[in-house]
Amino acid sequence: MKLDNEDLFEQEVEELIQEIHTHYGYDFSGYARASVYRRIKRFLNNQHLSTIGELREAVFNDSFYFESFLQEITVNVTEMFRDPSFFLSLRTNVLPILSTYPFIKIWDAGCSTGEELFSLAILLKEEGLLERTKIYATDINQKVLKQAKEGIFSASNIAAYTAGYYASGGKQEFSSYYLSNYGSLKFDSSLIKNVVFYPHNLATDSSFNEFHLVVCRNVLIYFNRQLQERVFTLFDESLVNLGYLALGKKETLAMSEINKNYNFVDKGNRIYRKTG
Amino acid sequence: MGTASHLIVIGGSWGGIQASLSILSALPSDYSIPIVLVLHRLRNTDGDLNSIFEKKLLLKAQEVEEKDNITKGYVFLAPSNYHVLIEKDYSFSLDVSELENYSRPSIDVTFTSAADVYGKNLIGILLSGASKDGSSGLKYIFEKGGTSVVQDPREAEVSTMPQSAIDIIPECTVLNLEGIKEFLFFLHDHRTA
Ligand SMILES: C[S@@+](CC[C@H](N)C(=O)[O-])C[C@H]1O[C@@H](n2cnc3c(N)ncnc32)[C@H](O)[C@@H]1O
């Protein structure tokens, strides 16, 4: 059978994925391929590379280059108060129950550059829970974690963020949470004083603590079913009985083994509760 | 896993809802080729678009959920704020990466991804819109041996989108809405699975 260019490209990508695993320890074998192909083509294009061969050479000769490749593949795009109805639901359906615990532990898995994390922290603060909540913010990508710690976001999205904040039930002036400076917004660092940041790879690392709420949104869409199942098991092991699991608006537990132990708290917003 | 060997992808922006409703409401519930519809819409709005299509179509209308199988009898709508990609096993993937042509969902993204999987068995249709999104995706479909159809700009509510496709794909087929319907019926009758 004659391979057309696309088949050849895909075959070379498979080899690249294996070599990256051997060489750098990152396992992308369980990633859904359509996005991987698209991101690699985009990266080749942006870097003015014409073949996977050239890419391989660059990636394996230079670990900094690999870092930027990693950025591209893992898709770090995020926003504050994405799906305000989700945050509103968290505020009204979940936080009141969490407030009955003396001490609350939350895992924000795949937190990217921190927009989701700061949105969560603002909610917790307004519901009077921030002081007794510890948030573990993790991502595969160390560079985004560093950015998340700084809490500086572009001001260009401020209108959407402000609208999202109020639609999420925001109770203050949104502008009271940040200082605006040369096109960027520096968020109040006291919001994350109880946050710990760790690199954690959902594809290979194990459960490291027990949580009352796990938030993992728009990460699983990049995984195949098998890897999704691994991650669901990981979350299940990491949740206390009656703990909550929040997925992205288009992600679901429906096909998972663990689904039978979970009930919907809010179906439209994909918030589940473990029944135990 | 999805199975059907052909796919129709339709893109539209300003005026695209009316145009696609007009086409799709003419199709029977057992239409033989699955259809994916990418319309630009406001961000962070919920599925009201879906309910409009549910009401007006004989085909089933459904917002894409990640990993849904591509099956005939359905019109799959791109959800707000996600790009829709197509996997080799004829299932959908969703993606929240950067806007393309100021849009997410972007028509180019879905057209391109579908062309890589369906090749010559892909039919792309670009409707009315005030955007340039879709034209390079439609061109890619053409280059992969698929069929590129553009709504006649003279009929389109906003001609920018169809016209920019015609500008870069002189070989594309230009049809008005009636013509597009006829073409889709022709495919329905003649498609060999
Ligand atoms: C699209 S962002 C989602 C950010 C945020 N949760 C949201 O919904 O806006 C996906 C994030 O998942 C991270 N990610 C990808 N693969 C991962 C893995 N194997 N383990 C942990 N995080 C991963 C990426 O680095 C990226 O920051």
Coordinates of C-alpha atoms and ligand atoms in Angstrom, one line a residue:
Chain A
M1 CA 0.0 0.0 0.0
K2 CA 1.3 3.4 -0.9
L3 CA 1.4 5.8 2.0
D4 CA 0.2 9.3 1.2
N5 CA 1.8 12.3 3.0
E6 CA -0.8 12.3 5.7
D7 CA -0.2 8.7 6.6
L8 CA 3.5 9.2 6.6
F9 CA 3.2 12.2 8.8
E10 CA 1.0 10.3 11.3
Q11 CA 3.5 7.4 11.3
E12 CA 6.3 9.7 12.1
V13 CA 4.3 11.4 14.9
E14 CA 3.9 8.0 16.5
E15 CA 7.6 7.4 16.4
L16 CA 8.2 10.9 17.8
I17 CA 5.8 10.2 20.7
Q18 CA 7.7 7.1 21.6
E19 CA 11.1 8.8 21.5
I20 CA 9.8 11.7 23.6
H21 CA 8.7 9.1 26.2
T22 CA 12.1 7.4 26.3
H23 CA 14.1 10.6 26.2
Y24 CA 12.1 13.0 28.3
G25 CA 9.7 10.7 30.2
Y26 CA 6.6 12.5 29.0
D27 CA 4.0 10.0 27.8
F28 CA 1.7 11.3 25.1
S29 CA 0.6 7.9 23.8
G30 CA -2.8 8.3 25.3
Y31 CA -3.5 11.7 23.8
A32 CA -6.4 12.0 21.3
R33 CA -4.6 12.3 17.9
A34 CA -6.5 14.9 16.0
S35 CA -5.3 17.7 18.3
V36 CA -1.8 16.3 18.5
Y37 CA -1.5 16.3 14.7
R38 CA -2.9 19.8 14.5
R39 CA -0.6 21.2 17.1
I40 CA 2.5 19.6 15.6
K41 CA 1.6 21.0 12.2
R42 CA 1.1 24.4 13.8
F43 CA 4.4 24.2 15.6
L44 CA 6.2 23.2 12.4
N45 CA 4.7 26.1 10.7
N46 CA 5.5 28.6 13.4
Q47 CA 9.0 27.4 13.7
H48 CA 9.6 27.3 9.9
L49 CA 10.4 23.6 10.0
S50 CA 9.3 21.5 7.1
T51 CA 9.7 17.9 8.4
I52 CA 9.2 15.8 11.5
G53 CA 12.9 14.9 11.0
E54 CA 13.9 18.5 11.6
L55 CA 11.6 18.7 14.6
R56 CA 13.1 15.6 16.1
E57 CA 16.6 16.9 15.8
A58 CA 15.7 20.2 17.4
V59 CA 13.6 18.6 20.2
F60 CA 16.3 16.0 21.2
N61 CA 19.3 18.3 21.0
D62 CA 17.9 21.1 23.1
S63 CA 15.7 20.6 26.2
F64 CA 14.6 24.3 26.1
Y65 CA 13.3 23.7 22.6
F66 CA 11.5 20.7 23.9
E67 CA 9.9 22.9 26.5
S68 CA 8.4 25.1 23.9
F69 CA 7.2 22.1 22.0
L70 CA 5.6 20.8 25.2
Q71 CA 3.8 24.2 25.5
E72 CA 2.4 23.8 22.0
I73 CA 1.2 20.2 22.5
T74 CA -0.5 20.6 25.8
V75 CA -2.7 23.5 24.8
N76 CA -2.7 26.0 27.7
V77 CA -5.4 28.3 26.6
T78 CA -7.7 29.2 29.5
E79 CA -9.8 32.1 30.8
M80 CA -11.3 33.4 34.0
F81 CA -14.8 32.3 34.9
R82 CA -15.1 30.2 31.8
D83 CA -18.7 29.0 31.8
P84 CA -20.0 31.3 34.5
S85 CA -22.9 29.0 35.1
F86 CA -20.4 26.4 36.3
F87 CA -19.0 28.8 38.8
L88 CA -22.4 30.0 39.9
S89 CA -23.4 26.4 40.5
L90 CA -20.2 25.7 42.5
R91 CA -21.1 28.7 44.6
T92 CA -24.7 27.8 45.3
N93 CA -24.6 23.9 45.2
V94 CA -21.2 22.8 46.4
L95 CA -19.5 25.5 48.6
P96 CA -22.4 25.5 51.1
I97 CA -21.8 21.8 51.7
L98 CA -18.0 22.1 51.8
S99 CA -18.4 24.9 54.4
T100 CA -19.6 22.2 56.9
Y101 CA -16.0 20.8 56.9
P102 CA -13.6 22.4 59.3
F103 CA -10.8 22.2 56.7
I104 CA -11.3 22.0 52.9
K105 CA -8.9 20.5 50.4
I106 CA -9.3 21.2 46.6
W107 CA -7.3 19.8 43.7
D108 CA -7.3 22.0 40.6
A109 CA -5.8 19.5 38.0
G110 CA -4.6 21.0 34.8
C111 CA -4.8 24.5 36.2
S112 CA -2.7 26.0 33.3
T113 CA -1.7 29.7 33.8
G114 CA -4.0 30.1 36.8
E115 CA -7.1 31.9 35.5
E116 CA -9.4 29.1 36.7
L117 CA -7.5 28.9 40.0
F118 CA -8.0 32.6 40.8
S119 CA -11.6 32.4 39.8
L120 CA -12.0 29.5 42.3
A121 CA -10.1 31.5 45.0
I122 CA -12.4 34.5 44.5
L123 CA -15.5 32.4 45.0
L124 CA -14.0 30.8 48.1
K125 CA -13.1 34.2 49.5
E126 CA -16.6 35.6 49.0
E127 CA -18.2 32.5 50.6
G128 CA -15.9 33.0 53.6
L129 CA -14.0 29.7 53.0
L130 CA -10.6 30.8 51.6
E131 CA -8.9 30.9 55.0
R132 CA -9.6 27.2 55.7
T133 CA -9.1 25.9 52.2
K134 CA -6.0 24.5 50.8
I135 CA -5.8 24.2 47.0
Y136 CA -3.4 22.0 45.2
A137 CA -2.8 23.4 41.8
T138 CA -1.1 21.0 39.4
D139 CA -0.2 20.8 35.7
I140 CA 2.1 18.8 33.5
N141 CA 3.7 22.0 32.4
Q142 CA 6.1 23.8 34.8
K143 CA 6.1 26.9 32.9
V144 CA 2.4 27.6 33.2
L145 CA 2.6 26.8 36.9
K146 CA 5.2 29.6 37.3
Q147 CA 2.9 32.0 35.5
A148 CA -0.1 30.9 37.7
K149 CA 1.9 31.8 40.8
E150 CA 2.4 35.3 39.5
G151 CA -1.3 35.8 38.9
I152 CA -0.7 38.3 36.1
F153 CA -3.2 38.1 33.3
S154 CA -3.7 40.1 30.1
A155 CA -6.1 43.0 30.4
S156 CA -7.4 42.5 26.9
N157 CA -10.0 40.0 28.2
I158 CA -11.1 42.2 31.1
A159 CA -14.6 42.9 29.8
A160 CA -15.4 39.2 29.4
Y161 CA -13.8 38.3 32.8
T162 CA -15.8 41.1 34.5
A163 CA -19.0 39.9 32.9
G164 CA -18.1 36.3 33.9
Y165 CA -17.4 37.3 37.4
Y166 CA -20.9 38.9 37.9
A167 CA -22.6 36.0 36.1
S168 CA -20.9 33.7 38.6
G169 CA -22.6 35.5 41.4
G170 CA -19.8 37.9 42.2
K171 CA -20.5 40.1 45.2
Q172 CA -17.8 42.8 45.1
E173 CA -16.4 45.2 42.6
F174 CA -14.4 42.8 40.4
S175 CA -11.7 45.5 40.1
S176 CA -11.0 45.2 43.8
Y177 CA -9.2 41.9 43.1
Y178 CA -6.5 43.2 40.8
L179 CA -4.2 46.1 40.0
S180 CA -4.2 47.2 36.4
N181 CA -0.8 48.0 35.0
Y182 CA 0.4 48.5 31.4
G183 CA -2.1 46.2 29.8
S184 CA -1.9 43.5 32.4
L185 CA -3.9 42.7 35.6
K186 CA -2.0 41.7 38.7
F187 CA -4.3 39.7 40.9
D188 CA -4.2 40.0 44.7
S189 CA -1.6 37.4 45.8
S190 CA -3.4 36.8 49.1
L191 CA -5.9 34.9 47.1
I192 CA -3.4 32.1 46.6
K193 CA -1.6 32.2 49.9
N194 CA -3.0 28.7 50.7
V195 CA -2.3 27.3 47.3
V196 CA 0.5 24.9 46.6
F197 CA 1.7 24.4 43.1
Y198 CA 3.1 21.0 41.9
P199 CA 4.0 19.6 38.5
H200 CA 1.8 16.5 38.2
N201 CA 1.3 14.4 35.1
L202 CA -2.2 12.9 34.9
A203 CA -0.9 10.3 32.4
T204 CA 1.7 8.8 34.7
D205 CA 1.7 10.1 38.2
S206 CA -0.4 8.7 41.1
S207 CA -2.8 10.0 43.6
F208 CA -1.1 12.1 46.3
N209 CA -3.7 13.3 48.7
E210 CA -7.4 13.2 49.5
F211 CA -9.7 16.0 48.4
H212 CA -13.2 17.3 49.0
L213 CA -13.4 18.7 45.5
V214 CA -11.4 17.9 42.3
V215 CA -11.7 20.4 39.5
C216 CA -10.4 19.2 36.1
R217 CA -11.8 21.0 33.2
N218 CA -10.9 20.9 29.5
V219 CA -8.0 18.5 30.0
L220 CA -9.7 15.2 29.4
I221 CA -10.9 16.3 26.0
Y222 CA -7.3 15.8 24.9
F223 CA -7.1 12.2 26.1
N224 CA -8.3 9.0 24.6
R225 CA -10.8 6.8 26.4
Q226 CA -8.1 4.6 28.0
L227 CA -6.2 7.5 29.4
Q228 CA -9.4 9.1 30.5
E229 CA -10.2 6.0 32.5
R230 CA -6.9 6.1 34.2
V231 CA -7.5 9.7 35.2
F232 CA -11.0 8.9 36.5
T233 CA -9.6 6.1 38.6
L234 CA -7.0 8.5 39.9
F235 CA -9.6 11.1 40.8
D236 CA -11.8 8.4 42.4
E237 CA -8.9 7.4 44.6
S238 CA -8.3 11.1 45.5
L239 CA -11.8 12.0 46.6
V240 CA -13.2 11.5 50.0
N241 CA -16.7 9.9 50.3
L242 CA -19.3 12.4 49.3
G243 CA -16.5 14.5 47.6
Y244 CA -17.2 16.5 44.4
L245 CA -15.8 16.1 40.9
A246 CA -16.1 19.0 38.4
L247 CA -15.4 18.4 34.7
G248 CA -15.5 20.7 31.7
K249 CA -18.8 21.5 30.2
K250 CA -18.3 18.9 27.4
E251 CA -16.7 16.2 29.4
T252 CA -18.5 13.2 31.0
L253 CA -18.1 10.3 33.3
A254 CA -20.9 8.5 31.5
M255 CA -18.6 5.9 29.8
S256 CA -16.4 5.4 32.9
E257 CA -16.3 2.4 35.3
I258 CA -16.5 4.9 38.3
N259 CA -19.7 6.4 37.0
K260 CA -21.9 4.1 39.0
N261 CA -20.5 5.6 42.2
Y262 CA -21.3 9.1 41.2
N263 CA -24.4 11.2 41.1
F264 CA -25.0 14.4 39.2
V265 CA -25.2 17.5 41.4
D266 CA -25.6 19.6 38.3
K267 CA -25.8 17.8 35.0
G268 CA -25.5 20.8 32.7
N269 CA -22.4 21.9 34.5
R270 CA -20.9 18.5 34.9
I271 CA -20.6 18.5 38.6
Y272 CA -20.7 15.1 40.2
R273 CA -20.7 13.8 43.8
K274 CA -19.2 10.6 45.0
T275 CA -21.8 8.4 46.7
G276 CA -19.3 6.1 48.4
Chain B
M1 CA -16.6 4.0 16.5
G2 CA -18.5 5.8 13.8
T3 CA -18.8 4.0 10.5
A4 CA -20.3 6.0 7.6
S5 CA -17.7 6.6 4.9
H6 CA -18.9 10.0 3.8
L7 CA -19.3 13.3 5.7
I8 CA -20.8 16.6 5.0
V9 CA -19.4 19.6 6.8
I10 CA -21.2 23.0 6.7
G11 CA -19.9 26.3 7.9
G12 CA -21.7 29.6 8.3
S13 CA -21.5 32.9 10.1
W14 CA -23.8 35.9 9.8
G15 CA -26.9 34.7 7.9
G16 CA -25.6 31.1 8.3
I17 CA -28.3 30.0 10.7
Q18 CA -31.1 30.9 8.4
A19 CA -29.3 29.4 5.4
S20 CA -28.4 26.2 7.1
L21 CA -31.9 25.8 8.5
S22 CA -33.4 26.2 5.1
I23 CA -31.2 23.5 3.7
L24 CA -31.3 21.0 6.5
S25 CA -35.0 21.2 7.2
A26 CA -35.5 19.9 3.7
L27 CA -33.7 16.7 4.4
P28 CA -35.4 13.4 5.5
S29 CA -34.8 11.8 8.9
D30 CA -33.0 8.9 7.2
Y31 CA -30.6 11.1 5.3
S32 CA -27.7 8.8 4.4
I33 CA -24.7 11.0 5.2
P34 CA -23.9 12.4 8.6
I35 CA -23.6 16.2 8.8
V36 CA -21.5 18.5 10.9
L37 CA -22.5 22.1 11.2
V38 CA -20.1 24.8 12.4
L39 CA -21.8 28.2 13.0
H40 CA -20.2 31.2 14.6
R41 CA -22.0 32.1 17.7
L42 CA -21.7 34.2 20.8
R43 CA -19.3 32.9 23.4
N44 CA -20.4 31.3 26.7
T45 CA -24.0 31.1 25.5
D46 CA -25.9 27.8 26.0
G47 CA -27.5 25.4 23.7
D48 CA -30.5 27.5 22.5
L49 CA -29.2 27.1 18.9
N50 CA -29.5 23.4 19.3
S51 CA -33.1 23.6 20.3
I52 CA -33.9 25.7 17.2
F53 CA -32.5 23.0 15.1
E54 CA -34.2 20.2 17.1
K55 CA -37.5 21.9 16.4
K56 CA -37.1 22.6 12.7
L57 CA -35.3 19.4 11.4
L58 CA -36.5 15.9 10.7
L59 CA -32.9 14.8 11.2
K60 CA -31.8 14.7 14.8
A61 CA -29.8 17.7 15.9
Q62 CA -27.2 17.3 18.6
E63 CA -24.4 19.4 20.1
V64 CA -21.1 17.6 19.8
E65 CA -19.9 15.9 22.9
E66 CA -16.3 14.8 22.9
K67 CA -15.9 11.2 21.6
D68 CA -19.4 11.1 20.0
N69 CA -19.4 8.8 17.1
I70 CA -20.2 10.3 13.7
T71 CA -23.4 8.6 12.7
K72 CA -25.9 9.2 10.0
G73 CA -29.4 10.6 10.8
Y74 CA -27.7 13.4 12.8
V75 CA -26.7 17.0 12.4
F76 CA -23.9 17.6 14.8
L77 CA -23.6 21.2 15.9
A78 CA -20.2 22.6 17.0
P79 CA -20.7 23.7 20.7
S80 CA -20.0 27.3 21.6
N81 CA -16.4 28.1 22.6
Y82 CA -14.9 24.7 21.4
H83 CA -13.2 23.8 18.2
V84 CA -14.5 20.5 16.7
L85 CA -11.9 18.0 15.4
I86 CA -12.4 14.6 13.7
E87 CA -10.5 11.4 14.7
K88 CA -9.5 8.6 12.5
D89 CA -12.1 6.3 14.0
Y90 CA -14.8 8.7 12.9
S91 CA -15.4 10.2 16.4
F92 CA -15.2 13.8 17.5
S93 CA -12.7 15.5 19.6
L94 CA -13.1 18.9 21.2
D95 CA -10.4 21.5 21.6
V96 CA -10.3 24.8 23.5
S97 CA -7.1 26.1 21.8
E98 CA -6.6 29.6 20.4
L99 CA -9.3 31.3 18.4
E100 CA -8.9 31.0 14.6
N101 CA -10.0 33.9 12.5
Y102 CA -11.4 35.4 15.7
S103 CA -13.6 32.3 16.1
R104 CA -14.1 29.3 18.3
P105 CA -15.6 27.2 16.9
S106 CA -13.7 27.9 13.7
I107 CA -14.9 26.5 10.4
D108 CA -11.3 26.2 9.1
V109 CA -10.3 24.0 12.0
T110 CA -13.2 21.5 11.4
F111 CA -12.9 21.5 7.6
T112 CA -9.2 20.8 7.8
S113 CA -9.4 18.1 10.3
A114 CA -12.3 16.4 8.5
A115 CA -10.4 16.6 5.2
D116 CA -7.5 14.7 6.7
V117 CA -9.8 11.8 7.7
Y118 CA -12.4 11.7 4.9
G119 CA -10.3 12.9 1.9
K120 CA -12.3 12.6 -1.3
N121 CA -15.4 11.5 0.6
L122 CA -15.8 14.9 2.2
I123 CA -18.3 17.5 1.1
G124 CA -17.7 21.0 2.4
I125 CA -20.3 23.7 2.1
L126 CA -19.6 27.3 3.0
L127 CA -22.6 29.6 3.6
S128 CA -23.3 33.2 4.3
G129 CA -21.0 35.1 6.7
A130 CA -19.1 38.3 7.4
S131 CA -15.9 36.5 8.1
K132 CA -13.0 35.0 6.3
D133 CA -13.2 31.8 8.3
G134 CA -13.8 28.7 6.3
S135 CA -12.2 29.6 3.0
S136 CA -8.8 28.1 3.6
G137 CA -10.4 25.0 5.1
L138 CA -12.6 24.7 2.1
K139 CA -9.6 25.0 -0.1
Y140 CA -7.9 22.2 1.8
I141 CA -10.9 20.0 1.3
F142 CA -10.6 20.6 -2.4
E143 CA -6.9 19.9 -2.4
K144 CA -7.5 16.6 -0.6
G145 CA -9.9 15.6 -3.4
G146 CA -13.1 16.4 -1.6
T147 CA -16.0 18.5 -2.9
S148 CA -16.1 22.2 -2.2
V149 CA -19.5 24.0 -2.4
V150 CA -20.1 27.7 -1.8
Q151 CA -23.4 29.5 -1.4
D152 CA -23.9 32.0 -4.2
P153 CA -22.7 35.3 -2.8
R154 CA -25.4 37.1 -4.6
E155 CA -28.0 35.2 -2.6
A156 CA -26.1 35.1 0.7
E157 CA -27.2 37.5 3.4
V158 CA -23.6 38.6 3.8
S159 CA -21.3 37.7 0.8
T160 CA -17.9 38.1 2.5
M161 CA -17.4 34.5 3.5
P162 CA -18.6 32.8 0.3
Q163 CA -16.8 35.4 -1.9
S164 CA -13.5 34.9 -0.1
A165 CA -13.8 31.2 -0.7
I166 CA -14.5 31.7 -4.4
D167 CA -11.5 34.1 -4.6
I168 CA -9.1 31.4 -3.5
I169 CA -10.8 28.3 -5.0
P170 CA -11.9 29.2 -8.5
E171 CA -12.8 25.5 -9.1
C172 CA -15.4 25.4 -6.3
T173 CA -19.1 24.8 -7.1
V174 CA -21.2 27.8 -6.5
L175 CA -24.9 27.1 -5.8
N176 CA -27.9 28.9 -4.4
L177 CA -29.7 27.3 -1.5
E178 CA -32.1 25.5 -3.8
G179 CA -29.2 24.1 -5.7
I180 CA -27.5 23.0 -2.5
K181 CA -30.6 21.2 -1.5
E182 CA -30.8 19.4 -4.8
F183 CA -27.2 18.5 -4.6
L184 CA -27.7 17.0 -1.2
F185 CA -30.7 15.0 -2.4
F186 CA -28.5 13.8 -5.3
L187 CA -25.9 12.6 -2.8
H188 CA -28.6 10.9 -0.8
D189 CA -29.9 9.0 -3.8
H190 CA -26.5 8.1 -5.3
R191 CA -24.2 7.6 -2.5
T192 CA -22.4 4.2 -2.5
A193 CA -21.4 3.3 1.0
Ligands
LIG1 C1 -6.9 23.8 27.9 S1 -6.1 23.9 29.4 C2 -7.4 23.9 30.6 C3 -7.2 25.0 31.7 C4 -8.3 25.2 32.6 N1 -8.6 24.0 33.4 C5 -9.6 25.6 31.9 O1 -10.5 24.8 31.8 O2 -9.6 26.7 31.5 C6 -5.4 22.2 29.6 C7 -4.3 22.1 30.6 O3 -4.1 20.7 30.9 C8 -2.7 20.5 31.0 N2 -2.4 19.1 30.7 C9 -2.3 18.5 29.5 N3 -1.9 17.3 29.7 C10 -1.7 17.0 31.0 C11 -1.3 15.9 31.8 N4 -1.0 14.8 31.3 N5 -1.3 16.1 33.2 C12 -1.6 17.3 33.7 N6 -2.0 18.4 33.1 C13 -2.0 18.3 31.7 C14 -2.1 21.5 30.0 O4 -0.7 21.8 30.3 C15 -3.0 22.7 30.1 O5 -2.5 23.6 31.1

